[in-house]
């Protein structure tokens, strides 16, 4: 399973999402939205994204923390 997490510093939902993934033993790649080039590329591809974190599982955008929780439940994780 490929998990990509886009997060910002000082974001409580980002911290919670990372803790949830770690608690499930799931590996993920974190992309720091505080880095200008990452932020620009992300918003170019997903201009409608309004919240952080943004999480992708197997190239499917699941959204933020609530979307992650729902996706993990659906995957029985």
Tab-separated table of N, CA, C and O in Angstrom:
chain	number	residue	atom	x	y	z
A	1	UNK	N	0.841	-1.170	0.000
A	1	UNK	CA	0.000	0.000	0.000
A	1	UNK	C	0.891	1.239	0.000
A	1	UNK	O	1.820	1.337	0.795
A	2	UNK	N	0.620	2.162	-0.888
A	2	UNK	CA	1.366	3.419	-0.978
A	2	UNK	C	0.547	4.519	-0.334
A	2	UNK	O	-0.586	4.767	-0.743
A	3	UNK	N	1.123	5.176	0.665
A	3	UNK	CA	0.429	6.261	1.352
A	3	UNK	C	1.302	7.502	1.290
A	3	UNK	O	2.473	7.485	1.680
A	4	UNK	N	0.721	8.576	0.781
A	4	UNK	CA	1.380	9.875	0.724
A	4	UNK	C	0.579	10.849	1.567
A	4	UNK	O	-0.642	10.926	1.428
A	5	UNK	N	1.264	11.578	2.425
A	5	UNK	CA	0.620	12.523	3.319
A	5	UNK	C	1.233	13.895	3.093
A	5	UNK	O	2.453	14.055	3.186
A	6	UNK	N	0.405	14.861	2.776
A	6	UNK	CA	0.840	16.249	2.629
A	6	UNK	C	0.448	16.958	3.908
A	6	UNK	O	-0.725	16.946	4.288
A	7	UNK	N	1.418	17.570	4.585
A	7	UNK	CA	1.136	18.173	5.878
A	7	UNK	C	1.858	19.503	6.049
A	7	UNK	O	2.815	19.805	5.337
A	8	UNK	N	1.362	20.278	7.023
A	8	UNK	CA	1.973	21.548	7.406
A	8	UNK	C	2.435	21.449	8.851
A	8	UNK	O	1.871	20.689	9.642
A	9	UNK	N	3.424	22.239	9.192
A	9	UNK	CA	3.852	22.294	10.590
A	9	UNK	C	2.764	22.995	11.403
A	9	UNK	O	1.963	23.764	10.864
A	10	UNK	N	2.717	22.691	12.681
A	10	UNK	CA	1.742	23.281	13.615
A	10	UNK	C	0.306	22.961	13.239
A	10	UNK	O	-0.608	23.734	13.494
A	11	UNK	N	0.085	21.833	12.593
A	11	UNK	CA	-1.250	21.409	12.161
A	11	UNK	C	-1.669	20.223	13.033
A	11	UNK	O	-1.122	19.135	12.881
A	12	UNK	N	-2.645	20.410	13.933
A	12	UNK	CA	-3.026	19.316	14.821
A	12	UNK	C	-3.606	18.106	14.085
A	12	UNK	O	-3.359	16.964	14.486
A	13	UNK	N	-4.338	18.325	13.014
A	13	UNK	CA	-4.877	17.196	12.246
A	13	UNK	C	-3.776	16.434	11.531
A	13	UNK	O	-3.873	15.217	11.343
A	14	UNK	N	-2.736	17.135	11.128
A	14	UNK	CA	-1.590	16.475	10.481
A	14	UNK	C	-0.886	15.556	11.478
A	14	UNK	O	-0.548	14.417	11.157
A	15	UNK	N	-0.690	16.062	12.684
A	15	UNK	CA	-0.057	15.262	13.735
A	15	UNK	C	-0.911	14.036	14.039
A	15	UNK	O	-0.400	12.914	14.140
A	16	UNK	N	-2.223	14.236	14.150
A	16	UNK	CA	-3.131	13.125	14.455
A	16	UNK	C	-3.115	12.082	13.343
A	16	UNK	O	-3.130	10.875	13.617
A	17	UNK	N	-3.080	12.519	12.091
A	17	UNK	CA	-3.058	11.580	10.958
A	17	UNK	C	-1.779	10.753	10.974
A	17	UNK	O	-1.813	9.535	10.775
A	18	UNK	N	-0.652	11.399	11.234
A	18	UNK	CA	0.618	10.677	11.290
A	18	UNK	C	0.622	9.673	12.444
A	18	UNK	O	1.071	8.540	12.278
A	19	UNK	N	0.093	10.076	13.593
A	19	UNK	CA	0.021	9.170	14.738
A	19	UNK	C	-0.880	7.980	14.432
A	19	UNK	O	-0.559	6.850	14.802
A	20	UNK	N	-1.999	8.228	13.757
A	20	UNK	CA	-2.916	7.141	13.402
A	20	UNK	C	-2.233	6.143	12.478
A	20	UNK	O	-2.305	4.931	12.703
A	21	UNK	N	-1.567	6.644	11.458
A	21	UNK	CA	-0.876	5.754	10.525
A	21	UNK	C	0.205	4.945	11.242
A	21	UNK	O	0.325	3.740	11.025
A	22	UNK	N	0.966	5.603	12.100
A	22	UNK	CA	2.021	4.904	12.840
A	22	UNK	C	1.430	3.862	13.772
A	22	UNK	O	1.984	2.763	13.907
A	23	UNK	N	0.295	4.184	14.406
A	23	UNK	CA	-0.322	3.236	15.343
A	23	UNK	C	-0.820	1.979	14.631
A	23	UNK	O	-0.909	0.915	15.238
A	24	UNK	N	-1.119	2.112	13.343
A	24	UNK	CA	-1.566	0.969	12.542
A	24	UNK	C	-0.388	0.241	11.905
A	24	UNK	O	-0.567	-0.741	11.189
A	25	UNK	N	0.822	0.753	12.125
A	25	UNK	CA	2.009	0.143	11.548
A	25	UNK	C	2.135	0.379	10.054
A	25	UNK	O	2.807	-0.379	9.353
A	26	UNK	N	1.501	1.456	9.574
A	26	UNK	CA	1.516	1.753	8.138
A	26	UNK	C	2.626	2.749	7.825
A	26	UNK	O	2.763	3.779	8.488
A	27	UNK	N	3.402	2.436	6.820
A	27	UNK	CA	4.458	3.340	6.366
A	27	UNK	C	3.858	4.351	5.406
A	27	UNK	O	2.953	4.034	4.638
A	28	UNK	N	4.392	5.561	5.443
A	28	UNK	CA	3.895	6.620	4.566
A	28	UNK	C	5.030	7.561	4.209
A	28	UNK	O	6.042	7.620	4.904
A	29	UNK	N	4.823	8.271	3.133
A	29	UNK	CA	5.776	9.298	2.708
A	29	UNK	C	5.137	10.642	3.001
A	29	UNK	O	4.019	10.917	2.562
A	30	UNK	N	5.846	11.448	3.771
A	30	UNK	CA	5.328	12.767	4.135
A	30	UNK	C	5.920	13.827	3.221
A	30	UNK	O	7.114	13.842	2.957
A	31	UNK	N	5.056	14.702	2.744
A	31	UNK	CA	5.463	15.827	1.916
A	31	UNK	C	5.166	17.103	2.694
A	31	UNK	O	4.016	17.347	3.076
A	32	UNK	N	6.180	17.913	2.908
A	32	UNK	CA	6.078	19.107	3.745
A	32	UNK	C	5.559	20.295	2.946
A	32	UNK	O	6.251	20.830	2.085
A	33	UNK	N	4.322	20.708	3.263
A	33	UNK	CA	3.717	21.840	2.552
A	33	UNK	C	4.336	23.176	2.942
A	33	UNK	O	4.032	24.199	2.334
A	34	UNK	N	5.211	23.180	3.938
A	34	UNK	CA	5.928	24.398	4.286
A	34	UNK	C	7.040	24.680	3.276
A	34	UNK	O	7.602	25.773	3.256
A	35	UNK	N	7.358	23.697	2.442
A	35	UNK	CA	8.343	23.867	1.378
A	35	UNK	C	7.634	24.440	0.149
A	35	UNK	O	6.668	23.858	-0.345
A	36	UNK	N	8.080	25.575	-0.298
A	36	UNK	CA	7.412	26.314	-1.374
A	36	UNK	C	7.180	25.474	-2.630
A	36	UNK	O	6.087	25.476	-3.199
A	37	UNK	N	8.181	24.741	-3.073
A	37	UNK	CA	8.038	23.962	-4.307
A	37	UNK	C	7.008	22.844	-4.146
A	37	UNK	O	6.239	22.567	-5.077
A	38	UNK	N	6.951	22.225	-2.982
A	38	UNK	CA	5.959	21.178	-2.718
A	38	UNK	C	4.568	21.788	-2.720
A	38	UNK	O	3.631	21.265	-3.332
A	39	UNK	N	4.409	22.915	-2.022
A	39	UNK	CA	3.110	23.599	-1.933
A	39	UNK	C	2.609	24.024	-3.309
A	39	UNK	O	1.451	23.788	-3.661
A	40	UNK	N	3.460	24.621	-4.106
A	40	UNK	CA	3.053	25.072	-5.437
A	40	UNK	C	2.632	23.904	-6.316
A	40	UNK	O	1.601	23.984	-6.993
A	41	UNK	N	3.402	22.836	-6.321
A	41	UNK	CA	3.069	21.667	-7.146
A	41	UNK	C	1.760	21.042	-6.690
A	41	UNK	O	0.928	20.650	-7.511
A	42	UNK	N	1.561	20.948	-5.377
A	42	UNK	CA	0.337	20.342	-4.859
A	42	UNK	C	-0.887	21.157	-5.255
A	42	UNK	O	-1.870	20.622	-5.756
A	43	UNK	N	-0.863	22.470	-5.017
A	43	UNK	CA	-2.034	23.301	-5.322
A	43	UNK	C	-2.268	23.445	-6.819
A	43	UNK	O	-3.395	23.694	-7.241
A	44	UNK	N	-1.234	23.272	-7.604
A	44	UNK	CA	-1.430	23.251	-9.057
A	44	UNK	C	-2.234	22.010	-9.441
A	44	UNK	O	-3.154	22.079	-10.244
A	45	UNK	N	-1.901	20.877	-8.856
A	45	UNK	CA	-2.583	19.618	-9.163
A	45	UNK	C	-3.947	19.514	-8.485
A	45	UNK	O	-4.868	18.903	-9.035
A	46	UNK	N	-4.083	20.097	-7.300
A	46	UNK	CA	-5.320	19.975	-6.508
A	46	UNK	C	-5.755	21.346	-5.985
A	46	UNK	O	-5.703	21.607	-4.783
A	47	UNK	N	-6.202	22.228	-6.867
A	47	UNK	CA	-6.545	23.586	-6.433
A	47	UNK	C	-7.741	23.643	-5.485
A	47	UNK	O	-7.917	24.631	-4.779
A	48	UNK	N	-8.536	22.593	-5.433
A	48	UNK	CA	-9.715	22.591	-4.563
A	48	UNK	C	-9.413	22.139	-3.139
A	48	UNK	O	-10.283	22.202	-2.270
A	49	UNK	N	-8.215	21.694	-2.869
A	49	UNK	CA	-7.844	21.231	-1.525
A	49	UNK	C	-7.777	22.440	-0.594
A	49	UNK	O	-7.055	23.390	-0.853
A	50	UNK	N	-8.549	22.391	0.478
A	50	UNK	CA	-8.623	23.536	1.397
A	50	UNK	C	-8.090	23.233	2.787
A	50	UNK	O	-7.911	24.125	3.573
A	51	UNK	N	-7.903	21.971	3.113
A	51	UNK	CA	-7.483	21.617	4.461
A	51	UNK	C	-6.239	20.752	4.426
A	51	UNK	O	-5.921	20.151	3.414
A	52	UNK	N	-5.572	20.698	5.558
A	52	UNK	CA	-4.438	19.810	5.728
A	52	UNK	C	-4.769	18.890	6.879
A	52	UNK	O	-5.472	19.294	7.796
A	53	UNK	N	-4.291	17.690	6.866
A	53	UNK	CA	-3.464	17.078	5.835
A	53	UNK	C	-4.299	16.678	4.629
A	53	UNK	O	-5.533	16.662	4.691
A	54	UNK	N	-3.622	16.337	3.564
A	54	UNK	CA	-4.242	15.702	2.406
A	54	UNK	C	-3.526	14.365	2.252
A	54	UNK	O	-2.303	14.305	2.249
A	55	UNK	N	-4.319	13.316	2.150
A	55	UNK	CA	-3.770	11.967	2.165
A	55	UNK	C	-4.212	11.201	0.928
A	55	UNK	O	-5.374	11.294	0.517
A	56	UNK	N	-3.260	10.461	0.384
A	56	UNK	CA	-3.510	9.633	-0.795
A	56	UNK	C	-3.130	8.202	-0.453
A	56	UNK	O	-2.050	7.963	0.088
A	57	UNK	N	-4.037	7.274	-0.740
A	57	UNK	CA	-3.755	5.854	-0.554
A	57	UNK	C	-3.864	5.195	-1.919
A	57	UNK	O	-4.918	5.269	-2.561
A	58	UNK	N	-2.761	4.594	-2.365
A	58	UNK	CA	-2.701	3.961	-3.691
A	58	UNK	C	-3.218	4.900	-4.780
A	58	UNK	O	-4.072	4.536	-5.589
A	59	UNK	N	-2.698	6.122	-4.763
A	59	UNK	CA	-3.016	7.168	-5.750
A	59	UNK	C	-4.453	7.661	-5.692
A	59	UNK	O	-4.887	8.409	-6.566
A	60	UNK	N	-5.214	7.272	-4.681
A	60	UNK	CA	-6.591	7.736	-4.503
A	60	UNK	C	-6.594	8.767	-3.378
A	60	UNK	O	-6.169	8.487	-2.255
A	61	UNK	N	-7.072	9.958	-3.674
A	61	UNK	CA	-7.139	11.002	-2.654
A	61	UNK	C	-8.282	10.692	-1.690
A	61	UNK	O	-9.430	10.595	-2.105
A	62	UNK	N	-7.949	10.527	-0.412
A	62	UNK	CA	-8.974	10.253	0.593
A	62	UNK	C	-9.330	11.501	1.380
A	62	UNK	O	-10.286	11.492	2.151
A	63	UNK	N	-8.573	12.571	1.207
A	63	UNK	CA	-8.869	13.830	1.884
A	63	UNK	C	-8.053	13.998	3.144
A	63	UNK	O	-6.892	13.600	3.202
A	64	UNK	N	-8.698	14.565	4.173
A	64	UNK	CA	-8.013	14.871	5.414
A	64	UNK	C	-8.098	13.756	6.436
A	64	UNK	O	-8.245	12.574	6.094
A	65	UNK	N	-8.055	14.143	7.706
A	65	UNK	CA	-8.046	13.170	8.795
A	65	UNK	C	-9.312	12.314	8.791
A	65	UNK	O	-9.232	11.094	8.905
A	66	UNK	N	-10.468	12.930	8.633
A	66	UNK	CA	-11.723	12.165	8.613
A	66	UNK	C	-11.752	11.200	7.430
A	66	UNK	O	-12.206	10.060	7.560
A	67	UNK	N	-11.256	11.640	6.286
A	67	UNK	CA	-11.192	10.767	5.114
A	67	UNK	C	-10.256	9.595	5.339
A	67	UNK	O	-10.525	8.474	4.912
A	68	UNK	N	-9.142	9.851	6.031
A	68	UNK	CA	-8.197	8.784	6.358
A	68	UNK	C	-8.857	7.761	7.275
A	68	UNK	O	-8.755	6.562	7.052
A	69	UNK	N	-9.537	8.249	8.307
A	69	UNK	CA	-10.212	7.347	9.237
A	69	UNK	C	-11.229	6.473	8.510
A	69	UNK	O	-11.300	5.264	8.730
A	70	UNK	N	-12.003	7.086	7.620
A	70	UNK	CA	-13.009	6.339	6.856
A	70	UNK	C	-12.349	5.317	5.932
A	70	UNK	O	-12.804	4.180	5.818
A	71	UNK	N	-11.272	5.715	5.272
A	71	UNK	CA	-10.579	4.798	4.347
A	71	UNK	C	-9.980	3.609	5.084
A	71	UNK	O	-10.071	2.475	4.621
A	72	UNK	N	-9.389	3.863	6.244
A	72	UNK	CA	-8.799	2.780	7.022
A	72	UNK	C	-9.887	1.819	7.523
A	72	UNK	O	-9.684	0.602	7.543
A	73	UNK	N	-11.033	2.369	7.893
A	73	UNK	CA	-12.137	1.531	8.327
A	73	UNK	C	-12.629	0.657	7.173
A	73	UNK	O	-12.877	-0.530	7.335
A	74	UNK	N	-12.736	1.257	6.003
A	74	UNK	CA	-13.180	0.523	4.809
A	74	UNK	C	-12.192	-0.589	4.448
A	74	UNK	O	-12.589	-1.653	3.965
A	75	UNK	N	-10.912	-0.337	4.684
A	75	UNK	CA	-9.872	-1.321	4.400
A	75	UNK	C	-9.679	-2.314	5.545
A	75	UNK	O	-8.775	-3.140	5.502
A	76	UNK	N	-10.514	-2.180	6.578
A	76	UNK	CA	-10.424	-3.033	7.764
A	76	UNK	C	-9.064	-2.930	8.458
A	76	UNK	O	-8.507	-3.941	8.892
A	77	UNK	N	-8.544	-1.735	8.526
A	77	UNK	CA	-7.244	-1.496	9.196
A	77	UNK	C	-7.444	-0.718	10.476
A	77	UNK	O	-8.287	0.030	10.677
